[in-house]
XYZ file of C-alpha atoms in Angstrom:
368
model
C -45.387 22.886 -31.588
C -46.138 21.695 -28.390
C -48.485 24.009 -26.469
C -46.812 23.473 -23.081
C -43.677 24.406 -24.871
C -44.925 27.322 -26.673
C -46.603 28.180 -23.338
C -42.710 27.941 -21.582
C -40.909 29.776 -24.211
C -43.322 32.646 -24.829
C -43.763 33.619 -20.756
C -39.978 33.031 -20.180
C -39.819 35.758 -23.007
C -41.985 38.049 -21.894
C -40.594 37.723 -18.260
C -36.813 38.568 -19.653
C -38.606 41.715 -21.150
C -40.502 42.445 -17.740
C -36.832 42.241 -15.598
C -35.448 44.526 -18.086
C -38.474 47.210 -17.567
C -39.327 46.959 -21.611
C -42.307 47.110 -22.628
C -43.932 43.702 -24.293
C -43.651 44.127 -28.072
C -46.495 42.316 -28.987
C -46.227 42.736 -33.035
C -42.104 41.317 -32.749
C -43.574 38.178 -30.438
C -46.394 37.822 -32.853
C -44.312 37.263 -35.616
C -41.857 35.103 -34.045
C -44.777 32.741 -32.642
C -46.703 32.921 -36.080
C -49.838 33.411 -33.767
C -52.117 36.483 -33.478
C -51.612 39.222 -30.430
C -54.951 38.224 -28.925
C -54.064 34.197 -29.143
C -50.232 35.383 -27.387
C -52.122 37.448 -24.180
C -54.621 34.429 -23.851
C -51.753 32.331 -23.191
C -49.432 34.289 -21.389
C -52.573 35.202 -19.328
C -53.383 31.601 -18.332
C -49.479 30.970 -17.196
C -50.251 34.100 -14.860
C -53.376 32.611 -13.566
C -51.561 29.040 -13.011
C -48.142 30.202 -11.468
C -50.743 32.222 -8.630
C -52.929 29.059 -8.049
C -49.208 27.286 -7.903
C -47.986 29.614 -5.343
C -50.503 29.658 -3.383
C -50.932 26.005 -3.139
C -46.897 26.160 -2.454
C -48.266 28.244 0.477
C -50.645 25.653 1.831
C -48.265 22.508 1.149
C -45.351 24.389 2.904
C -47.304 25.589 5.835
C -49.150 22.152 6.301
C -45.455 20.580 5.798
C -44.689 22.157 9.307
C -46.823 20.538 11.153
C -45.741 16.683 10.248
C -41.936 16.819 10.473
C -40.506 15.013 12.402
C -37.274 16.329 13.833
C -36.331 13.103 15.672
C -35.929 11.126 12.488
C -35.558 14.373 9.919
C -38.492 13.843 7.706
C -41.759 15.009 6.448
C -45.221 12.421 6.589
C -45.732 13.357 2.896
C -48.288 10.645 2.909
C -50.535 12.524 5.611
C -49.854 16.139 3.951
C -51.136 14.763 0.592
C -53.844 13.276 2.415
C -54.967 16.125 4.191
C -54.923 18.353 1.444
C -56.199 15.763 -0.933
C -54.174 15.792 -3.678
C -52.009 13.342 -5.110
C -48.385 12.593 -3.628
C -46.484 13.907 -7.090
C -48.101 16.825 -7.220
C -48.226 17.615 -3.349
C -43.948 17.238 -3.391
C -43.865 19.336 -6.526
C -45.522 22.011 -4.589
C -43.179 22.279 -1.550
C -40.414 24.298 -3.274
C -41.003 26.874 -0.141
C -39.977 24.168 2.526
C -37.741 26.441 4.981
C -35.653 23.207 6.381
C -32.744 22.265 4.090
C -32.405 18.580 2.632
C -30.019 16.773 5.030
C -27.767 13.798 4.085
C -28.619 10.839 6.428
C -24.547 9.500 5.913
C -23.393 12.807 6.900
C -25.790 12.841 9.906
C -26.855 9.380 10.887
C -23.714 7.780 9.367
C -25.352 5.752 6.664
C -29.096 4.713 5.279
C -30.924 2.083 7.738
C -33.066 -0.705 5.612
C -35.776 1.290 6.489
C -35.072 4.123 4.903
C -33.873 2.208 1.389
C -37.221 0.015 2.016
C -39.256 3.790 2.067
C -37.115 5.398 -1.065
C -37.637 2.210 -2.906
C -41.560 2.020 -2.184
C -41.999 5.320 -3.474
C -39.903 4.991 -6.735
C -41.704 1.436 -7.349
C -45.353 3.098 -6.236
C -44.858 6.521 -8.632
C -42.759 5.882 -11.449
C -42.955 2.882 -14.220
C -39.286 2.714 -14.794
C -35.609 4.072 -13.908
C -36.008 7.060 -16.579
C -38.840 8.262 -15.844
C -37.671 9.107 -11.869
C -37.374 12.665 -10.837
C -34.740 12.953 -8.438
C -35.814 15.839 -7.182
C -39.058 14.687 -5.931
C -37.466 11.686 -4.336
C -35.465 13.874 -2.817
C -37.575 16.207 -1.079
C -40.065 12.620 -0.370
C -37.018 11.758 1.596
C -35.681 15.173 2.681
C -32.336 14.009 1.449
C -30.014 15.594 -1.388
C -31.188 14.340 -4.836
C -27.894 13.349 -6.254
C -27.534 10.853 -2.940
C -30.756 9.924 -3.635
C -29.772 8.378 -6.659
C -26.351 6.942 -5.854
C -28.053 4.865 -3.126
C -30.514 3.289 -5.448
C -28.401 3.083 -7.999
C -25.897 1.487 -6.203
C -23.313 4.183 -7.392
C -22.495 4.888 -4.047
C -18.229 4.329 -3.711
C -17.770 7.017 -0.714
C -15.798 6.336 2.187
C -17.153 5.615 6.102
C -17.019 8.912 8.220
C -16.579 9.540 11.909
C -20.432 8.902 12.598
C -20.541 5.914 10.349
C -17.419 5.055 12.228
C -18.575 5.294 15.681
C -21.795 3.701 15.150
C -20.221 0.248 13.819
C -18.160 0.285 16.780
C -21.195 1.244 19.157
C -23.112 -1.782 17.653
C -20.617 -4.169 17.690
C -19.842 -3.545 21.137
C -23.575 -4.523 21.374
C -22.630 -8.134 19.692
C -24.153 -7.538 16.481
C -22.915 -9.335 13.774
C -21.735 -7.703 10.751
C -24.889 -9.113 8.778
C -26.967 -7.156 11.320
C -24.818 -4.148 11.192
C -25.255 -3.633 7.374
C -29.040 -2.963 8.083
C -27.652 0.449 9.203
C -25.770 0.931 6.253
C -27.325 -0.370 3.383
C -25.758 2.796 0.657
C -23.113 0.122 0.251
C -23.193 -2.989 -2.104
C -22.290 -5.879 0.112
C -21.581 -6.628 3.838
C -17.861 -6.808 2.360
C -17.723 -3.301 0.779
C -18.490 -1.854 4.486
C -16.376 -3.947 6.141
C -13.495 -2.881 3.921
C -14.355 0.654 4.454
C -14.668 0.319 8.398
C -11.303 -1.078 8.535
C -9.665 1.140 5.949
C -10.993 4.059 7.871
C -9.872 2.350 11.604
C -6.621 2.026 9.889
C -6.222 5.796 9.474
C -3.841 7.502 11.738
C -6.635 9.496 13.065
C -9.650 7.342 12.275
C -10.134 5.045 15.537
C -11.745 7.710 17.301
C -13.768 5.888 19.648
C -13.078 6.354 22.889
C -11.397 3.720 24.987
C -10.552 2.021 21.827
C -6.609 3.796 22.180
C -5.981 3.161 25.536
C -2.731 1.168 26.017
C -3.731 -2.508 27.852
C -2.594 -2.675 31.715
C -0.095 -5.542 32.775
C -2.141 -6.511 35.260
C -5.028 -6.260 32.796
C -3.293 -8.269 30.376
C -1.979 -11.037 32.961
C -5.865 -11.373 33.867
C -6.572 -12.148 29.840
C -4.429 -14.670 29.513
C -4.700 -16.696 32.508
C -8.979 -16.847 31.189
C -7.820 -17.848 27.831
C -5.481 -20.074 28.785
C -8.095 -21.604 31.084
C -11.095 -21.656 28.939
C -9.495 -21.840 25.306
C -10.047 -25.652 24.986
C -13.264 -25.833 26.345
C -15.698 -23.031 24.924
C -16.057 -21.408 21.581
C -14.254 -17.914 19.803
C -17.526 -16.296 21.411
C -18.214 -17.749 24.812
C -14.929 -17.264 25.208
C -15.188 -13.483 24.433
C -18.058 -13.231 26.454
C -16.134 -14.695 29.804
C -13.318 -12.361 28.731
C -15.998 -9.478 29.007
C -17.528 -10.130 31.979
C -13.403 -10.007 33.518
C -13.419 -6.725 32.179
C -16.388 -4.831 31.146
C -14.884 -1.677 31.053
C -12.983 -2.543 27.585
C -14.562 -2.283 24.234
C -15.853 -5.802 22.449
C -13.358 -5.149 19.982
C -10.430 -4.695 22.058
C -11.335 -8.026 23.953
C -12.015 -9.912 20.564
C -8.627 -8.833 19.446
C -6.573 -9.333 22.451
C -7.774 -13.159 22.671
C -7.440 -14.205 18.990
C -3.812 -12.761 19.112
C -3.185 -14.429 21.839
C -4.834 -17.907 21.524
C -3.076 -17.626 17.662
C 0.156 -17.560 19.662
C -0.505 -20.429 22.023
C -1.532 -22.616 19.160
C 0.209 -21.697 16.681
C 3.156 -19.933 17.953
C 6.620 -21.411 17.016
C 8.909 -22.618 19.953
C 12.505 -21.570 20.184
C 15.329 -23.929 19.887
C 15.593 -25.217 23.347
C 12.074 -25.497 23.486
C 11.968 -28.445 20.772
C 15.193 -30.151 21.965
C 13.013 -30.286 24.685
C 9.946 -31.396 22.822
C 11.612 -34.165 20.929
C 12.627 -35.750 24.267
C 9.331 -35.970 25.574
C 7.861 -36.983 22.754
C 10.513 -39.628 22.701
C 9.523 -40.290 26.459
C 6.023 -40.202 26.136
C 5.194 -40.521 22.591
C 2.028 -38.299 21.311
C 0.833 -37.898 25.111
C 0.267 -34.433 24.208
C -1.125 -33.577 27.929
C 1.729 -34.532 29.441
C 3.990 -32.906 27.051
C 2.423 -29.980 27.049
C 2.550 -30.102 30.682
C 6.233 -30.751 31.245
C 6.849 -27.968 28.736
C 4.734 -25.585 30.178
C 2.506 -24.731 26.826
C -1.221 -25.658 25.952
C -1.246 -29.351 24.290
C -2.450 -28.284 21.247
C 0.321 -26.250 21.262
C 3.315 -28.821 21.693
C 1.646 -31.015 18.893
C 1.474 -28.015 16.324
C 4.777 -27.227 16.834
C 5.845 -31.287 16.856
C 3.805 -31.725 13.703
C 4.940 -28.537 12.048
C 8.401 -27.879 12.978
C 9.733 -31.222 14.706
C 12.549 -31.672 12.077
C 13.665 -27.614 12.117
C 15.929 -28.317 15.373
C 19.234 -26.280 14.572
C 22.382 -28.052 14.218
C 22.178 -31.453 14.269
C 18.666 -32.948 13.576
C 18.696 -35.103 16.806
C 16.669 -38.052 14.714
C 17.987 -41.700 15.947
C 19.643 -44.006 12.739
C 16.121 -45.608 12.858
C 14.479 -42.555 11.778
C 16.827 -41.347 9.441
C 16.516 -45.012 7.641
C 12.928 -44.428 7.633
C 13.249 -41.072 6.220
C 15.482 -42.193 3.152
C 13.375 -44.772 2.564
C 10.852 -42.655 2.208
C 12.529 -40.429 -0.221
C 13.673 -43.057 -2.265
C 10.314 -44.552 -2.485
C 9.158 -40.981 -3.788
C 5.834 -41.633 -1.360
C 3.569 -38.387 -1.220
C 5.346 -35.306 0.551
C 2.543 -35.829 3.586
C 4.168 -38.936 4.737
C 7.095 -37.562 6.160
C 4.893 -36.243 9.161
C 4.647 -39.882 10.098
C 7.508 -39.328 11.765
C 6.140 -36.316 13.052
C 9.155 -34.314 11.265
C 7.378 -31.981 8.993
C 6.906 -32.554 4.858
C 8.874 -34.326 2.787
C 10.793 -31.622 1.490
C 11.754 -30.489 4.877
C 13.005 -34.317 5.586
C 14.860 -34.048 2.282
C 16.275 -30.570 2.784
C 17.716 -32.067 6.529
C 19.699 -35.336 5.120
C 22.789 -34.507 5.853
C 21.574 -33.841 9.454
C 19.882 -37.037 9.183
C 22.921 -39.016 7.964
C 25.108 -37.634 10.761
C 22.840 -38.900 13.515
């Protein structure tokens, strides 16, 4: 057979004899191994002779180890240990079984695994193995002074865990810092896609006890919230999502990003888009009756953002409860419309919503 097998089997025999305080029974291994008693001790002799050069060459890896870790980042310079000692990377990691400081995991600790550290696993791999099967995990492991099995998730992309508390506060640290989620993957690059953390991020803020962060809880002032909205309302129409944000900021610096970025797109959503009560667009359909589509004006009489009295004219114009308020004219127009089957997007002509919602209000329309 193989001799580094035959080599294996025979001294892990004779060791299980040696724990047991038996004697080696030569003749019985002779027999088994089909080999002569002098040819058995030659071997088993040479196995001594290489497990002491091993161990002490453990010795000199380990205690040369100590000198290039670096506690700031967790890691060994295997590169400069290897070099030093001149011998070859493999071997030099395969030799540093005695290493006193435990593998760490850089999600548990740092939160997740930067670009730089996947660029440094993957170099390795790529530099010191020909293909996936041939990897030892082990090796890559200590190489990176991280636990084997994560090791191989990352690269593998088998990583499905969830974000933890550092991963957690981290995201929210650097997107207080206005870096864009592209960015922010760098930090976290166990996960597949920019989408895979962002679901994670929110699934975890989502938790009952996941938003951690501080500041990120606290309940918004009135006075703090009367100060938003009188910047959005002034600033809405004329800068972007972001320099918008940013003015926000500078009002309040003490709030996270992400409360500010939050508080203004719920609340320019709800001057744009929000829906007017009743009164409201009995009001609306006067002025627009008065004015026509001088949205400025409207939206000034009304008290509401321009864009805000045209979305709800456009959208919701023909929804006024009880009677529709449309003049014979635009009922006429309406039917005619309907009989003449035109596309559904014609009824907002009128500025009275779809079709259907022109159809659906024809007995409203008939009794004007």
């Amino acid at each position: 057979g193989n001799p580094a097998n035959l080599q294996s089997a025979l001294v892990g025999d004779i060791r299980l004899l040696q724990q047991q305080n038996s004697p080696t029974p030569w003749h019985q291994l002779a027999s088994k191994y089909c080999l002569s008693i002098d040819t058995l001790q030659s071997i088993y002799n040479q196995a001594e002779v290489e497990a002491q050069r091993r161990q002490q060459q453990s010795a000199l890896v380990t205690k040369t180890a100590e000198r290039y870790f670096d506690s700031a980042i967790g890691q060994y310079d295997w590169e400069a240990i290897a070099s030093e000692l001149d011998i070859p990377l493999i071997e030099c990691l395969d030799y540093s079984c005695a290493l006193t400081i435990q593998p760490r995991s850089l999600i548990e600790t740092f939160g997740g695994w930067s670009r730089t550290d996947m660029e440094k696993l993957k170099h390795f791999i790529t530099t010191n193995y020909t293909d996936d099967s041939t990897i030892d995990w082990k090796l890559a492991g200590i190489y990176m002074n991280v636990d084997a099995l994560e090791c191989q998730h990352v690269v593998q992309g088998t990583f499905h865990g969830p974000i933890n508390k550092v991963g957690y506060r981290l995201i929210c640290e650097l997107r207080d810092s206005n870096m864009i989620w592209k960015d922010i993957y760098q930090h976290f690059m166990q996960y597949r896609s920019v989408n895979s953390l962002t679901s994670r991020y929110y699934r975890f803020k989502a938790k009952p006890n996941g938003n951690t962060t501080k500041g990120l809880t606290t309940a918004w002032t009135d006075d703090e919230r009367n100060r938003m909205k009188i910047l959005i309302e002034r600033h809405m129409e004329s800068t972007t999502r972001l320099e918008l944000v940013s003015i926000l900021r500078r009002e309040l610096p003490a709030r996270p990003l992400c409360d500010i970025g939050i508080f203004s797109c719920r609340y320019v959503y709800e001057l744009k888009a929000g829906r007017m009560h009743t009164g409201q667009m009995i009001r609306l359909r006067e002025l627009v009756a008065e004015y026509g589509e001088d949205w400025g004006r409207i939206g000034e009489a009304l008290g509401v953002l321009p864009s805000s009295a045209q979305y709800n004219w456009v959208k919701y114009g023909g929804k006024v409860g009880g009677n529709s308020g449309w003049t014979l004219n635009e009922a006429c127009s309406i039917r005619n419309l309907i009989d003449s089957g035109v596309n559904p997007k014609a009824g907002q002509v009128l500025g009275v919503g779809s079709l259907q919602l022109c159809q659906g209000n024809m007995p409203d329309a008939e009794s004007s």
